[in-house]
XYZ file of C-alpha atoms in Angstrom:
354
model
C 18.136 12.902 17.253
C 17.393 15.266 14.362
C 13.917 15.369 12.881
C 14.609 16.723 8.906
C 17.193 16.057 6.203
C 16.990 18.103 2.933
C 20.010 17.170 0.650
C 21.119 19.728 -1.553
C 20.454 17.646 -4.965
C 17.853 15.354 -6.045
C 19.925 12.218 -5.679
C 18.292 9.878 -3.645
C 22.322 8.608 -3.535
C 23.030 11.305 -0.975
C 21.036 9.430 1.699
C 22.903 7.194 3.638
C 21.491 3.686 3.095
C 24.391 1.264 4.301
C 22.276 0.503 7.379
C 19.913 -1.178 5.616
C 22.549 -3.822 4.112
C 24.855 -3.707 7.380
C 24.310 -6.909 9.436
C 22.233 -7.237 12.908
C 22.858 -9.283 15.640
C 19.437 -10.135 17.804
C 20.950 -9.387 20.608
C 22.037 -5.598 19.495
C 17.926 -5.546 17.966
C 16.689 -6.613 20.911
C 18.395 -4.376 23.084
C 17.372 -1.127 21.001
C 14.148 -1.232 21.153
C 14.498 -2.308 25.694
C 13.033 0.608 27.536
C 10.892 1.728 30.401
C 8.539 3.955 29.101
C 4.899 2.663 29.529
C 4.149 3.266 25.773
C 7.003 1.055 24.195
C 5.906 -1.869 27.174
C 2.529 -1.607 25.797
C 3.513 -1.657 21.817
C 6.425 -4.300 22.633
C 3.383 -6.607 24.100
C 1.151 -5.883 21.038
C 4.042 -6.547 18.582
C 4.976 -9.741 20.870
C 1.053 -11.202 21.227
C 1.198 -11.009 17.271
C 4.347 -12.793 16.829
C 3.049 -15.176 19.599
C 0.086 -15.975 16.955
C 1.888 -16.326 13.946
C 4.010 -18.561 15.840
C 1.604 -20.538 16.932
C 0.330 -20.568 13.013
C 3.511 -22.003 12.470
C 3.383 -24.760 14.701
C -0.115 -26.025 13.660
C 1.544 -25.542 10.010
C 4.248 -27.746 10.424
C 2.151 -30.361 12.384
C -0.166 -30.678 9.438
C 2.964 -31.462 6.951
C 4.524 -33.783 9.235
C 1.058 -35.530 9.742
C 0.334 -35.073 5.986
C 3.473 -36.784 5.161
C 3.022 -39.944 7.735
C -0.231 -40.540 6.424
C 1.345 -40.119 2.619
C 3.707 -43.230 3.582
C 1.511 -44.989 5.585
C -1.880 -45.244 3.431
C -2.252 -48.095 0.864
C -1.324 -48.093 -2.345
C -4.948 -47.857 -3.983
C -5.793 -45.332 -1.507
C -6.095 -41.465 -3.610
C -4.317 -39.578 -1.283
C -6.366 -36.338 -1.321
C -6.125 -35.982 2.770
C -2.324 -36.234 2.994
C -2.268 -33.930 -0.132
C -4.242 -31.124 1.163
C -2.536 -31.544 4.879
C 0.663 -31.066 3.696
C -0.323 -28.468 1.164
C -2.336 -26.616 3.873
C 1.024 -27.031 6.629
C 3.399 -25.808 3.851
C 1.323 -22.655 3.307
C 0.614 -21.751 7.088
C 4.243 -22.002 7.680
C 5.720 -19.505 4.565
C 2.941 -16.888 5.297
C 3.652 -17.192 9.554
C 7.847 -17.114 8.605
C 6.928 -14.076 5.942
C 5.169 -12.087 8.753
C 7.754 -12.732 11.423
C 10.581 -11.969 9.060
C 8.508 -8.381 8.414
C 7.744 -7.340 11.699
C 10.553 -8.587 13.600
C 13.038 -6.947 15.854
C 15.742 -7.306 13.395
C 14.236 -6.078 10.374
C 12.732 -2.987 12.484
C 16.010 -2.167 13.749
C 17.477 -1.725 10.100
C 14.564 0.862 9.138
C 15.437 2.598 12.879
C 18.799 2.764 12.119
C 18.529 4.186 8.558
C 15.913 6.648 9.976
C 18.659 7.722 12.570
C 21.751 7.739 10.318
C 19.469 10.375 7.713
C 18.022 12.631 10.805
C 14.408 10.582 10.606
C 12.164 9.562 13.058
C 11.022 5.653 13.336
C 8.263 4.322 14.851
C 7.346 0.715 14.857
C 3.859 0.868 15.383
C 0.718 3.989 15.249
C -2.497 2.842 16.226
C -4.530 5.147 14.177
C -5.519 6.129 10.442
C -3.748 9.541 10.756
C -4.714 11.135 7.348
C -7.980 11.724 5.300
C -6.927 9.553 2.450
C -8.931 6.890 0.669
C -7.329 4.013 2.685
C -7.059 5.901 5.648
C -11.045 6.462 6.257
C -11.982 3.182 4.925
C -12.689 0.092 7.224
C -11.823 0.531 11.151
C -8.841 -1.178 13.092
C -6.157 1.207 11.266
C -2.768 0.346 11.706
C 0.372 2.220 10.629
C 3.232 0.465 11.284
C 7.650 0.732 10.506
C 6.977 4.636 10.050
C 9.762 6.851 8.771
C 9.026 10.469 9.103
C 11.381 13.505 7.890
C 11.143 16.536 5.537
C 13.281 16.203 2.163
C 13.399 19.457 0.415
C 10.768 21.195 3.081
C 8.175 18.779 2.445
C 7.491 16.767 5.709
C 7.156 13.224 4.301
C 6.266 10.100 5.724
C 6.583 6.530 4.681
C 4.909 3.432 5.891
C 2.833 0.343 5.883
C -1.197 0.438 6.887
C -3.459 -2.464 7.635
C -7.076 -1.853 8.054
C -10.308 -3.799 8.549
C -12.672 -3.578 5.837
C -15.982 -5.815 5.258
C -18.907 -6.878 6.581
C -19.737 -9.917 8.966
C -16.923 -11.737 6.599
C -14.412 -9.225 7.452
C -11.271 -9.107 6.163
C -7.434 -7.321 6.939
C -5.831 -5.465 4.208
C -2.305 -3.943 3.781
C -1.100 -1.367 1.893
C 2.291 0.631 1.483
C 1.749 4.112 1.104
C 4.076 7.513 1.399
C 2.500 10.683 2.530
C 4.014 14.026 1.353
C 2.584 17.701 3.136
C 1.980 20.082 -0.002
C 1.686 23.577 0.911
C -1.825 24.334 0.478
C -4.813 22.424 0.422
C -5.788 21.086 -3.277
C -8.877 18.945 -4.870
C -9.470 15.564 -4.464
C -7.459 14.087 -7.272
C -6.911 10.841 -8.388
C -3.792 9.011 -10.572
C -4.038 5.429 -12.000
C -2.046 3.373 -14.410
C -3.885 4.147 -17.762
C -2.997 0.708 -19.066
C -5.521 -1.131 -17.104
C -7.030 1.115 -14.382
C -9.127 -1.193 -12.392
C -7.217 -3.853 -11.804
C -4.198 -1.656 -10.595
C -5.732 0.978 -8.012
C -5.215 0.058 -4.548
C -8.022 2.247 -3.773
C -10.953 0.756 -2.342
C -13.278 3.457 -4.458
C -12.952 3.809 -8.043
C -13.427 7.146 -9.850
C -16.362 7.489 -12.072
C -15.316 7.785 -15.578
C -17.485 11.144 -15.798
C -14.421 12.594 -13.290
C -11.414 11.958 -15.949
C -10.025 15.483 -16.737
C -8.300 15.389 -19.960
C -4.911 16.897 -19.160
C -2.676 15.908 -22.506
C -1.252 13.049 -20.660
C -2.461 10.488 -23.672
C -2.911 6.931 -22.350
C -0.046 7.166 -19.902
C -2.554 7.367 -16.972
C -5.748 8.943 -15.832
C -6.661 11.800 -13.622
C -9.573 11.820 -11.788
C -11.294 15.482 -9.979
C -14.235 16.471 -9.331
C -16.343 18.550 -11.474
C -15.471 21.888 -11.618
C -11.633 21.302 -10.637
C -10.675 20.531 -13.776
C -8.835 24.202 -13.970
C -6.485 23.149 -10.906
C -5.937 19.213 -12.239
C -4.701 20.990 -15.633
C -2.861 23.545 -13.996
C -0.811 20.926 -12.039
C -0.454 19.029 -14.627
C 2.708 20.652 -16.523
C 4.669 18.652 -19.434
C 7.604 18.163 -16.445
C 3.931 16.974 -13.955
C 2.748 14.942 -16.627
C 6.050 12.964 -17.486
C 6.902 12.765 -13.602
C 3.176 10.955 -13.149
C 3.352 8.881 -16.154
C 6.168 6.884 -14.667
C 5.067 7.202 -11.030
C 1.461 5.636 -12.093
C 3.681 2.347 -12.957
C 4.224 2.072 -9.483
C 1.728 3.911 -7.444
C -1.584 5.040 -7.152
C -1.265 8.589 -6.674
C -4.120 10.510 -4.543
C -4.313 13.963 -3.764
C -6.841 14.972 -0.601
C -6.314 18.190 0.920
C -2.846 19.381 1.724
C -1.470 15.482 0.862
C -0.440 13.668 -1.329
C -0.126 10.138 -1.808
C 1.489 7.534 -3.072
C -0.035 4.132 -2.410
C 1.110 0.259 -3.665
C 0.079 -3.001 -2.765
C 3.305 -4.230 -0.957
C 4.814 -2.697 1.067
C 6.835 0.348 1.530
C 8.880 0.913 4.405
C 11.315 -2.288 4.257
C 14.899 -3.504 4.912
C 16.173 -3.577 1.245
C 18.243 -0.338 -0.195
C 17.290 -0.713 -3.700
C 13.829 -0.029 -3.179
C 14.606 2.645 -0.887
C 16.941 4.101 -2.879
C 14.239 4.400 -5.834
C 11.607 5.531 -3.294
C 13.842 8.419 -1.733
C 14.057 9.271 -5.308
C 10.333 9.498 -6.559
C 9.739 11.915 -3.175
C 12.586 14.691 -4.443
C 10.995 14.318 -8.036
C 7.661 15.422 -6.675
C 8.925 17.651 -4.337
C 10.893 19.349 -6.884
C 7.581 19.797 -9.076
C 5.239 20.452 -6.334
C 8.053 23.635 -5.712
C 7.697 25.019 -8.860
C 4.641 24.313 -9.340
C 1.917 26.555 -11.075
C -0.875 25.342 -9.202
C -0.863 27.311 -6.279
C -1.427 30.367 -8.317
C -4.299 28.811 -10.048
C -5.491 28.414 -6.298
C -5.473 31.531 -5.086
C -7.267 33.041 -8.236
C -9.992 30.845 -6.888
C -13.137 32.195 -4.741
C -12.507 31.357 -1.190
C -15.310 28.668 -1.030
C -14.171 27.262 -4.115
C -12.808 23.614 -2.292
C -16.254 23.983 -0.309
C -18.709 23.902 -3.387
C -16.743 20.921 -5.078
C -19.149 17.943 -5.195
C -17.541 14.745 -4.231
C -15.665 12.463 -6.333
C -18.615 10.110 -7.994
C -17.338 6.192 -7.693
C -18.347 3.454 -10.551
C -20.491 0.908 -10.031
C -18.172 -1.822 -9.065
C -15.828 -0.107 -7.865
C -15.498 -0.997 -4.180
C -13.564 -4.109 -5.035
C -11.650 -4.812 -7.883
C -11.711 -8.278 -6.697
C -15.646 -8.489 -7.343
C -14.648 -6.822 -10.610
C -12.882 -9.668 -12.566
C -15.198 -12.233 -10.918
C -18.198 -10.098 -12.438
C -15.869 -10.317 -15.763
C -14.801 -13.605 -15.895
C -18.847 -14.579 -14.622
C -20.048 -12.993 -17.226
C -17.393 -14.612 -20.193
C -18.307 -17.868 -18.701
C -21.651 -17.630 -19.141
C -21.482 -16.645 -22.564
C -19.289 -19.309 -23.736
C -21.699 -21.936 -21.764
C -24.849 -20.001 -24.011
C -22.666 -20.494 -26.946
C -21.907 -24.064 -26.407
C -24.470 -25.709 -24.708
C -27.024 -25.192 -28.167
C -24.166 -26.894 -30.014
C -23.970 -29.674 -27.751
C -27.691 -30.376 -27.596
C -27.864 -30.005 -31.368
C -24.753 -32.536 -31.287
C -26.709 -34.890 -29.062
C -30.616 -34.567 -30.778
């Protein structure tokens, strides 16, 4: 099978995406991914025990809805109802999230991805146990998982798209998921960071938030914010064309956009490699647009006019306060509204009462 594609424009049209709408049989699924090597036993028994626990899931789901709806019908008439409610409530949700993670890991949906990686000259993989890159989300938490991986080079940038889940907490752990894209750049670059400007901690699927001391003011306006460490400001700005600028302004609508090393990310909160050609097609798309800039790019000069120890001396990024979960964040918020509404109102009310 060929490893790279590089189409000669920057339609993401010129990829051959009919796989991905083309119907599967379970039988044809089943029999693609059959083989003897030891390592595709092992994953097809990982993948299996997995889909033998959300089926189970399923199973206790549906037996609290039927049992919430027996004891619905058979309770008296005076009697509240809060028991059948919450069984039936509780069965209906086990059952769409066990159905939603068998319909995204199956056989069938993998198969699609593996045969739109082999019609483009991709490689597929349906499971990596391992973080593989230095990002943000890929050094935070334990238990990494990389799972329905594409991998290719579009316009000689090896690329890779996939879905990560990771462990993160403490003794109340917790599993998160995460779409991402990985693109190679040709030499190794500041940490950088690019968020929606509109709202910046509440859309980052980062689990670290920049401090605000590390925005660079590169002319972008409120489109979004970059991120660098002090004293990289010269390289952010450099990167950061009118073509850069306009390219990240729409790309920060649907990504978070990290730059360690010699990669580049592009990370979102579902997922990314699916079985649907629309969101592939605009996907396949955003990669040529950055490839096409990081090509032309005038950063790389700006790099090599810099000392050799110049990525060496950078301090790390600084994080805010709260930034380690944007979660905690609008609790902290909405804690702190409610208690000054109850500050404001509770006077009134004794002064009502008195």
């Amino acid at each position: 099978m060929p490893t790279t594609t590089e189409p000669e424009s920057g339609s993401a049209t010129e990829f051959d995406l009919s796989a991905l709408s083309a119907p599967v049989g379970r039988r044809a699924a089943r029999a693609f991914f059959d083989s003897d090597d030891p390592a595709m036993i092992q994953l097809e028994e990982q993948v299996m025990g997995r889909h033998r626990r959300y089926r189970i899931f399923a199973i206790v789901g549906v037996v609290a809805f039927l049992m919430g709806l027996a004891l619905h019908f058979c309770l008296p008439l005076d009697d509240d109802g809060r028991l059948a409610r919450l069984l039936i409530g509780c069965g209906l949700l086990a059952i769409v999230i066990s159905v939603f993670q068998l319909r995204r890991t199956g056989a069938m949906r993998a198969y699609q991805i593996a045969r739109f990686a082999e019609a483009n000259g991709f490689r597929f993989s349906h499971l990596k146990q391992s973080a593989g890159y230095e990002g943000m989300l890929f050094t935070t938490g334990w238990d990494h998982h990389r799972w329905m991986t594409v991998n290719g080079t579009i316009r000689g940038r090896p690329v890779e798209f996939g879905n990560l889940t990771f462990t993160q907490g403490g003794a109340r752990h917790y599993t998160r998921m995460r779409g991402y894209i990985a693109i190679r750049l040709p030499a190794r670059l500041p940490r950088m960071l690019i968020t929606a400007g509109s709202n910046p901690l509440f859309t980052t699927t980062i689990p670290d938030y920049p401090h605000r001391d590390d925005l660079v003011d590169v002319g972008q306006g409120r489109a979004f914010r970059l991120y660098a460490p002090e004293g990289a400001a010269v390289i952010a700005r450099a990167l950061c064309t009118a073509d850069a600028v306009a390219l990240f302004a729409g790309l920060a609508k649907r990504y978070t956009i990290e730059i360690t090393g010699d990669m580049l990310f592009l990370t979102r909160f579902r997922e990314v490699s699916v079985g649907r050609a629309r969101q592939w097609r605009r996907q396949l798309a955003d990669v040529q647009a950055l490839t096409r800039m990081i090509g032309v790019s005038d950063v790389w000069q700006a790099m090599r006019a810099q000392p050799k120890r110049f990525l060496a001396q950078l301090p790390e990024m600084r994080q805010h306060f709260i930034s380690r979960s944007p979660v905690l964040t609008a609790l902290i918020l909405v804690a702190g509204i409610v208690a000054i509404s109850v500050l404001i109102v509770l006077p009134l009310i004794i002064m009502e009462f008195t």
